[in-house]
Coordinates of C-alpha atoms in Angstrom, one line a residue:
M17 CA -0.2 -0.1 -0.1
H18 CA 1.0 3.2 -0.9
D19 CA 1.3 6.6 1.6
I20 CA -0.7 9.1 0.0
R21 CA 1.2 11.7 2.1
L22 CA 4.8 10.7 -0.1
I23 CA 2.5 10.9 -3.2
R24 CA 1.2 14.3 -2.2
D25 CA 5.0 15.6 -1.6
D26 CA 6.1 14.4 -5.2
P27 CA 3.6 13.3 -7.5
S28 CA 5.7 13.3 -10.8
A29 CA 8.2 11.3 -9.2
F30 CA 5.4 8.9 -8.0
D31 CA 4.0 8.6 -11.8
A32 CA 7.6 8.2 -13.0
A33 CA 8.1 5.1 -11.0
L34 CA 5.3 3.8 -11.8
A35 CA 5.5 4.4 -15.7
R36 CA 8.5 2.2 -14.9
R37 CA 6.1 -1.1 -14.3
G38 CA 4.0 -0.2 -17.1
G39 CA 1.7 2.0 -15.3
E40 CA -0.5 5.0 -16.4
P41 CA -0.4 8.0 -14.2
A42 CA -2.6 7.8 -10.8
S43 CA -1.3 10.8 -8.7
A44 CA -3.9 13.2 -10.2
N45 CA -6.9 10.9 -9.3
L46 CA -5.4 9.9 -6.0
L47 CA -4.6 13.5 -4.9
A48 CA -8.4 14.5 -6.1
L49 CA -9.6 11.9 -3.9
D50 CA -7.4 13.2 -0.8
E51 CA -8.0 17.0 -1.5
R52 CA -12.0 16.0 -1.4
R53 CA -11.6 13.8 1.8
R54 CA -9.7 16.1 3.5
A55 CA -12.2 19.1 2.7
I56 CA -14.8 16.9 3.8
A57 CA -13.1 16.1 7.0
T58 CA -12.6 20.0 7.3
E59 CA -16.4 20.8 6.5
L60 CA -17.3 17.8 8.9
Q61 CA -15.2 19.5 11.8
A62 CA -16.3 23.0 11.5
A63 CA -20.0 21.8 11.5
Q64 CA -19.6 19.6 14.5
A65 CA -18.0 22.9 16.2
R66 CA -20.7 25.0 14.9
R67 CA -23.5 22.7 16.2
N68 CA -21.6 22.9 19.6
E69 CA -21.5 26.6 19.6
A70 CA -24.8 26.8 18.6
S71 CA -26.5 24.6 21.1
K72 CA -24.8 26.4 23.9
A73 CA -26.2 29.7 22.4
I74 CA -29.5 28.2 22.6
G75 CA -29.2 27.9 26.4
Q76 CA -28.1 31.7 26.7
A77 CA -30.8 32.9 24.4
K78 CA -33.6 31.0 26.1
A79 CA -32.3 32.4 29.7
Q80 CA -32.6 35.6 28.2
K81 CA -36.0 35.5 27.0
D82 CA -34.6 35.9 23.5
E83 CA -36.9 33.5 21.7
A84 CA -36.5 34.7 18.1
T85 CA -32.7 34.0 18.5
A86 CA -33.2 30.9 20.2
S87 CA -35.5 29.5 17.4
A88 CA -33.3 30.7 14.6
L89 CA -30.1 29.0 16.2
M90 CA -32.3 25.6 16.6
A91 CA -33.4 25.8 13.0
E92 CA -29.3 25.7 12.5
V93 CA -28.7 23.1 14.6
A94 CA -31.4 21.0 12.9
A95 CA -29.8 21.6 9.7
L96 CA -26.1 20.7 10.8
K97 CA -27.6 17.7 12.1
E98 CA -29.4 16.8 9.0
K99 CA -25.9 17.7 6.7
M100 CA -23.4 16.1 8.9
P101 CA -24.6 12.2 8.4
A102 CA -24.4 13.3 4.6
L103 CA -20.7 14.5 4.9
E104 CA -20.0 11.5 7.1
T105 CA -21.6 9.3 4.1
E106 CA -19.7 11.2 1.7
G107 CA -16.5 10.8 3.5
G108 CA -16.5 7.1 4.1
E109 CA -17.4 6.4 0.3
I110 CA -14.3 8.9 -0.4
D111 CA -12.2 6.9 1.9
A112 CA -12.9 3.5 0.5
A113 CA -12.4 4.7 -3.0
L114 CA -9.2 6.0 -2.0
E115 CA -8.1 3.0 -0.3
A116 CA -9.3 1.1 -3.4
A117 CA -7.2 3.2 -5.5
L118 CA -4.2 2.7 -3.4
A119 CA -4.7 -1.0 -3.0
A120 CA -4.5 -1.5 -6.9
I121 CA -1.5 0.0 -7.5
P122 CA 2.0 -2.2 -7.3
N123 CA 4.8 -2.0 -5.4
L124 CA 7.5 0.7 -7.1
P125 CA 10.4 -0.7 -8.5
G126 CA 13.5 -0.1 -6.8
D127 CA 16.3 2.1 -8.2
D128 CA 18.4 -0.8 -9.1
V129 CA 15.9 -2.9 -11.0
P130 CA 16.4 -2.6 -14.8
D131 CA 13.7 -1.3 -16.9
G132 CA 11.9 -3.6 -19.3
A133 CA 8.1 -4.6 -20.4
D134 CA 8.2 -8.6 -20.1
E135 CA 11.0 -11.2 -19.2
D136 CA 13.2 -10.5 -22.1
G137 CA 14.1 -7.5 -20.0
N138 CA 15.5 -9.2 -17.3
V139 CA 19.3 -9.7 -16.5
E140 CA 21.3 -12.5 -16.1
Q141 CA 23.4 -12.4 -12.6
H142 CA 25.4 -15.3 -13.2
R143 CA 25.1 -19.2 -13.8
W144 CA 26.6 -22.2 -11.4
G145 CA 27.3 -25.7 -12.5
T146 CA 27.5 -27.3 -16.1
P147 CA 24.2 -29.0 -17.8
P148 CA 25.0 -32.6 -17.9
A149 CA 26.3 -34.3 -21.0
L150 CA 23.8 -37.2 -21.3
A151 CA 25.1 -40.0 -23.6
F152 CA 21.2 -40.3 -24.9
E153 CA 18.4 -38.2 -25.6
A154 CA 17.2 -36.2 -22.6
R155 CA 13.1 -36.8 -21.8
E156 CA 11.1 -34.9 -20.0
H157 CA 9.8 -36.3 -16.7
A158 CA 6.3 -36.8 -17.8
D159 CA 7.6 -38.7 -20.2
F160 CA 9.6 -41.3 -18.3
A161 CA 8.4 -41.3 -14.4
G162 CA 5.3 -43.2 -14.9
P163 CA 7.1 -46.3 -14.2
L164 CA 8.8 -44.7 -11.1
G165 CA 5.5 -44.0 -9.5
L166 CA 3.9 -40.6 -11.2
D167 CA 0.4 -40.9 -11.8
F168 CA -1.7 -38.1 -13.6
E169 CA -4.4 -40.3 -14.9
S170 CA -5.7 -41.5 -11.2
A171 CA -5.2 -37.9 -10.0
A172 CA -7.3 -36.7 -13.0
A173 CA -9.7 -38.9 -12.3
I174 CA -10.1 -38.1 -8.7
S175 CA -9.5 -34.1 -9.1
G176 CA -9.3 -33.2 -12.6
A177 CA -6.4 -31.5 -14.6
R178 CA -3.3 -30.2 -12.9
F179 CA -3.1 -32.8 -10.1
A180 CA -0.7 -35.5 -9.6
I181 CA -0.2 -38.8 -7.4
L182 CA 3.3 -40.0 -6.2
K183 CA 3.8 -43.5 -5.2
G184 CA 6.4 -45.5 -4.1
G185 CA 10.2 -44.2 -4.4
I186 CA 9.1 -41.0 -6.2
A187 CA 7.1 -40.2 -3.1
R188 CA 10.0 -40.8 -0.9
L189 CA 11.9 -38.5 -3.1
Q190 CA 9.7 -36.0 -2.8
R191 CA 9.3 -36.1 0.9
A192 CA 13.2 -36.4 1.3
L193 CA 13.4 -33.3 -0.6
G194 CA 11.1 -31.0 1.7
A195 CA 13.1 -32.4 4.6
F196 CA 16.5 -31.7 3.3
M197 CA 15.5 -28.3 2.1
L198 CA 13.9 -27.6 5.9
D199 CA 16.9 -29.0 7.7
R200 CA 19.2 -26.6 5.3
Q201 CA 17.0 -23.6 5.9
T202 CA 16.9 -23.9 9.6
A203 CA 20.7 -24.7 9.7
A204 CA 20.6 -21.4 8.0
G205 CA 19.1 -19.2 10.6
F206 CA 15.3 -19.7 9.7
T207 CA 12.8 -20.7 12.6
E208 CA 10.8 -23.6 11.2
V209 CA 7.0 -23.0 11.4
V210 CA 3.7 -25.1 10.9
P211 CA 1.6 -22.4 9.7
P212 CA -2.6 -22.0 8.9
L213 CA -3.5 -23.7 5.6
L214 CA -6.4 -21.5 5.8
V215 CA -6.4 -17.6 5.9
R216 CA -8.9 -14.6 6.2
D217 CA -9.5 -11.6 3.8
E218 CA -7.1 -9.7 6.0
A219 CA -4.3 -11.9 6.0
V220 CA -4.3 -12.2 1.7
F221 CA -4.8 -8.8 1.6
G222 CA -1.8 -8.0 3.4
T223 CA 0.4 -9.7 1.2
G224 CA -1.1 -8.3 -1.9
Q225 CA -3.0 -11.4 -3.6
L226 CA -6.1 -9.4 -2.9
P227 CA -8.0 -7.6 -4.3
K228 CA -6.5 -7.9 -7.6
F229 CA -5.5 -11.8 -7.8
A230 CA -8.4 -13.1 -6.4
E231 CA -9.2 -15.6 -9.4
D232 CA -5.8 -17.4 -8.9
L233 CA -6.7 -18.5 -5.4
F234 CA -9.1 -21.1 -4.2
R235 CA -11.7 -20.0 -1.6
T236 CA -13.7 -22.0 0.9
T237 CA -17.4 -21.9 1.3
D238 CA -17.0 -19.9 4.8
G239 CA -15.1 -17.4 3.1
R240 CA -11.4 -18.2 4.0
W241 CA -8.5 -18.8 1.2
L242 CA -6.4 -21.8 0.8
I243 CA -2.8 -20.0 1.0
P244 CA -1.0 -19.5 -2.3
T245 CA 2.3 -20.0 -0.7
A246 CA 3.2 -19.7 3.1
E247 CA 4.2 -16.4 2.3
V248 CA 1.0 -15.4 3.3
S249 CA 1.0 -17.0 6.4
L250 CA 4.4 -16.2 7.6
T251 CA 4.3 -12.7 6.8
N252 CA 1.1 -12.0 8.5
M253 CA 2.5 -13.4 11.8
V254 CA 3.6 -9.6 12.3
R255 CA 0.5 -7.7 11.3
E256 CA -1.0 -5.2 13.4
Q257 CA 2.2 -5.7 15.6
I258 CA 5.1 -3.1 17.0
L259 CA 8.0 -5.4 17.2
A260 CA 11.2 -4.2 19.1
E261 CA 14.3 -3.5 16.8
A262 CA 16.1 -6.2 18.7
E263 CA 13.6 -8.7 17.2
L264 CA 14.7 -8.2 13.6
P265 CA 15.6 -9.5 11.4
M266 CA 13.1 -12.3 12.0
K267 CA 13.5 -15.4 9.6
L268 CA 11.1 -18.2 9.2
T269 CA 10.7 -21.0 6.8
A270 CA 7.9 -23.5 6.8
L271 CA 7.1 -26.6 4.3
T272 CA 3.6 -26.3 3.5
P273 CA 1.0 -27.4 0.4
C274 CA 0.2 -24.4 -1.8
F275 CA -2.9 -23.9 -3.9
R276 CA -3.3 -22.2 -6.9
S277 CA -5.9 -22.1 -9.5
E278 CA -3.6 -20.7 -12.2
A279 CA -6.4 -18.8 -13.8
G280 CA -3.8 -16.8 -15.8
A281 CA -2.1 -19.9 -16.9
A282 CA -4.4 -21.3 -19.5
G283 CA -2.6 -23.7 -21.8
R284 CA 0.9 -22.9 -20.1
D285 CA 2.8 -26.5 -18.9
T286 CA -0.3 -28.9 -18.9
R287 CA 2.2 -31.7 -19.2
G288 CA 3.7 -32.8 -15.8
L289 CA 4.4 -31.0 -12.5
I290 CA 5.5 -27.5 -13.5
R291 CA 2.5 -26.0 -12.9
Q292 CA 0.0 -28.0 -10.4
H293 CA -2.9 -26.6 -8.6
Q294 CA -1.7 -28.1 -5.7
F295 CA 2.3 -28.3 -4.6
D296 CA 4.6 -28.2 -1.8
K297 CA 7.1 -25.5 -1.3
V298 CA 9.7 -24.6 1.2
E299 CA 9.1 -21.0 2.1
L300 CA 11.5 -18.2 3.2
V301 CA 10.1 -15.1 4.9
A302 CA 12.5 -12.4 6.5
I303 CA 11.1 -9.3 8.7
T304 CA 13.7 -6.5 8.9
T305 CA 14.5 -3.2 9.2
P306 CA 15.0 -0.9 6.2
E307 CA 18.6 -0.9 6.7
Q308 CA 18.6 -4.9 6.7
S309 CA 16.6 -5.1 4.1
A310 CA 18.8 -5.2 1.0
E311 CA 21.5 -7.4 2.7
V312 CA 19.1 -10.1 3.7
H313 CA 17.8 -10.2 0.6
E314 CA 21.1 -11.5 -0.9
A315 CA 21.6 -14.1 1.8
M316 CA 18.0 -15.6 1.2
T317 CA 18.8 -15.7 -2.4
K318 CA 22.0 -17.5 -1.4
A319 CA 20.1 -19.3 0.9
A320 CA 18.2 -20.8 -2.2
E321 CA 20.9 -21.4 -4.4
A322 CA 22.8 -23.3 -1.8
I323 CA 19.7 -25.8 -2.2
L324 CA 20.5 -26.2 -6.2
E325 CA 24.5 -26.3 -5.3
A326 CA 24.0 -29.3 -2.6
L327 CA 21.9 -31.2 -5.0
N328 CA 24.1 -30.3 -7.8
L329 CA 21.5 -28.8 -10.3
P330 CA 22.9 -26.1 -12.6
Y331 CA 20.9 -22.8 -12.2
R332 CA 21.4 -19.2 -13.2
R333 CA 20.3 -16.4 -11.2
V334 CA 18.2 -13.8 -12.9
L335 CA 17.3 -10.1 -11.6
L336 CA 13.9 -9.1 -12.9
C337 CA 12.6 -6.2 -14.7
T338 CA 10.0 -3.7 -13.8
G339 CA 7.8 -5.4 -16.4
D340 CA 8.3 -9.0 -14.9
M341 CA 8.2 -8.5 -11.2
G342 CA 5.4 -9.4 -8.9
F343 CA 2.8 -7.2 -7.7
S344 CA 4.1 -6.7 -3.9
A345 CA 7.9 -6.7 -4.7
R346 CA 10.5 -3.6 -5.2
K347 CA 13.2 -6.2 -6.6
T348 CA 13.3 -9.8 -7.5
Y349 CA 15.8 -12.5 -7.7
D350 CA 14.3 -15.3 -10.0
L351 CA 16.9 -18.7 -9.9
E352 CA 16.3 -20.8 -12.9
V353 CA 17.4 -24.3 -13.0
W354 CA 18.4 -26.7 -15.7
L355 CA 15.9 -29.2 -17.2
P356 CA 17.5 -31.3 -19.9
G357 CA 14.1 -32.5 -20.9
Q358 CA 13.2 -28.9 -22.0
D359 CA 16.8 -27.8 -22.9
R360 CA 16.3 -24.6 -20.9
Y361 CA 16.5 -22.8 -17.7
R362 CA 13.1 -23.1 -15.8
E363 CA 12.1 -20.7 -12.5
I364 CA 12.2 -22.7 -9.3
S365 CA 12.5 -19.9 -6.9
S366 CA 11.7 -16.3 -6.6
V367 CA 13.3 -14.3 -3.9
S368 CA 11.8 -10.9 -3.4
N369 CA 12.3 -7.8 -1.3
C370 CA 9.1 -6.0 -0.9
G371 CA 10.2 -3.0 1.0
D372 CA 7.8 -1.3 3.3
F373 CA 4.7 -2.3 0.8
Q374 CA 3.0 -5.4 2.7
A375 CA 4.3 -4.0 6.4
R376 CA 1.5 -0.7 5.3
R377 CA -0.9 -3.2 4.2
M378 CA -0.7 -5.1 7.3
N379 CA 0.2 -2.0 9.6
A380 CA 3.3 -3.9 10.7
R381 CA 5.7 -1.6 12.5
Y382 CA 8.7 -1.8 15.0
R383 CA 9.9 0.7 17.6
P384 CA 14.0 1.9 16.9
A385 CA 16.1 1.4 19.7
G386 CA 16.6 3.9 22.2
E387 CA 13.0 5.5 20.9
Q388 CA 9.9 5.3 23.4
K389 CA 6.9 6.4 21.1
G390 CA 8.2 6.5 17.4
T391 CA 7.7 3.9 15.1
R392 CA 8.7 2.9 11.4
F393 CA 7.2 0.4 8.8
V394 CA 9.4 -3.2 8.7
H395 CA 10.5 -4.2 5.5
T396 CA 9.1 -7.7 4.2
L397 CA 11.1 -10.3 2.0
N398 CA 9.8 -13.7 0.5
G399 CA 11.2 -16.6 -1.6
S400 CA 10.9 -20.3 -2.1
G401 CA 13.9 -22.4 -0.6
L402 CA 12.5 -24.1 -2.9
A403 CA 9.7 -25.2 -4.7
V404 CA 9.3 -28.8 -4.1
G405 CA 7.7 -30.3 -7.3
R406 CA 10.0 -28.4 -9.3
T407 CA 12.8 -29.4 -7.7
L408 CA 11.6 -33.4 -8.0
V409 CA 11.5 -32.5 -11.6
A410 CA 14.9 -30.9 -12.2
V411 CA 16.2 -34.0 -9.8
L412 CA 14.4 -36.2 -12.2
E413 CA 15.6 -34.6 -15.6
N414 CA 19.2 -34.3 -14.6
Y415 CA 19.9 -37.4 -12.8
Q416 CA 17.7 -39.6 -15.5
Q417 CA 19.6 -42.5 -16.9
A418 CA 19.0 -44.5 -20.2
D419 CA 17.1 -47.0 -19.2
G420 CA 14.4 -44.9 -17.5
S421 CA 16.2 -44.9 -13.8
V422 CA 16.8 -42.0 -11.6
R423 CA 20.3 -41.5 -9.6
V424 CA 19.5 -39.8 -6.2
P425 CA 21.6 -36.8 -5.4
E426 CA 24.3 -37.7 -3.2
A427 CA 23.3 -35.2 -0.7
L428 CA 19.7 -37.0 -0.4
I429 CA 20.9 -40.4 0.2
P430 CA 20.7 -40.3 3.9
Y431 CA 16.8 -39.0 3.5
M432 CA 16.2 -41.8 1.3
G433 CA 17.5 -44.5 3.8
G434 CA 20.6 -45.6 1.7
V435 CA 18.3 -45.7 -1.7
T436 CA 20.8 -44.5 -4.7
E437 CA 18.3 -45.0 -7.5
L438 CA 14.4 -45.0 -8.4
R439 CA 14.2 -48.2 -10.7
P440 CA 10.9 -48.1 -12.8
A441 CA 8.7 -50.9 -11.6

């Protein structure tokens, strides 16, 4: 959420930053709403003051037997009482309109974010690892993992498209990946959390999925939302709180199922595990001071990269341009893992610094050390460390063998009870 006071201070700078994200100028409309809101507040305050003053004067006029003055004052008070509810109603409507307008505007990009309209404007930062030189034609996981326990047909019969059933060794491999990631992230200083999977409107609004992206979510009949990512639950743990600076940075991680309708992804990645309605993910969230957030952003990205490196999965880091960032982000790194079956890099993690954008929506603040009264908004960061299903895809494709078996990465063998490869049933 944006602060109308900052927009008021420099509307041209706000519009220029919004233009970098492909948005139309918005300051004029926002400031017009704000001006009308403040005018109504001033008019209402003046009416209340005059009503109180006139009410007192009525008593004085009656005490002096001045019925004409008393009658005139009573008529004035009656008119004010009739006018004030209308002002209050209009003020409430203006407040709602301004809040809705502000809520629909994405976060503004950081100064070091490259300009660009779409993914073609992203900038590669570095690469790690070498794609495997397979002695046979690489296949996509959906084409060879069926005999290993990957079952789309049964899942479709139960739930429809974009669901999967994992059985046997491949199910154990997915479980091993999630446990491995959690162990690594807690060792890196993140506190493990088991959060709610169902959340209220306020929580999804706080992290920026509502109101604009409601169609991408699943909603229950009692009005709750299935989380699209544990970011929602973890970040909202500090909503409407005032933290002590000594508590920051707060670093949290969770392994949860995630649920997405993929409404905007019709026709994309319809085969395989890349884009499912239900998937597991290890989420990383940090709550920091403004001074800490850039450093923590780099550390969180490295924590995600460390998982790929431990699994010996080639990847690249990409700095997203202004046109490819998520709604709440001010700066985002994507990690893209090499998939031999597709012969290209595919996203496996996004790590974003949201600045104080989400904090304003959640009213999440902290009190700087040594200050008794003043508070500041925290900065929030989030990222995948990693998406378990996509990591499973990367392991299957990078460790595939000609006979349809898959080697287990060395780091996962202890989590697999000593199993070193998955073999077709």
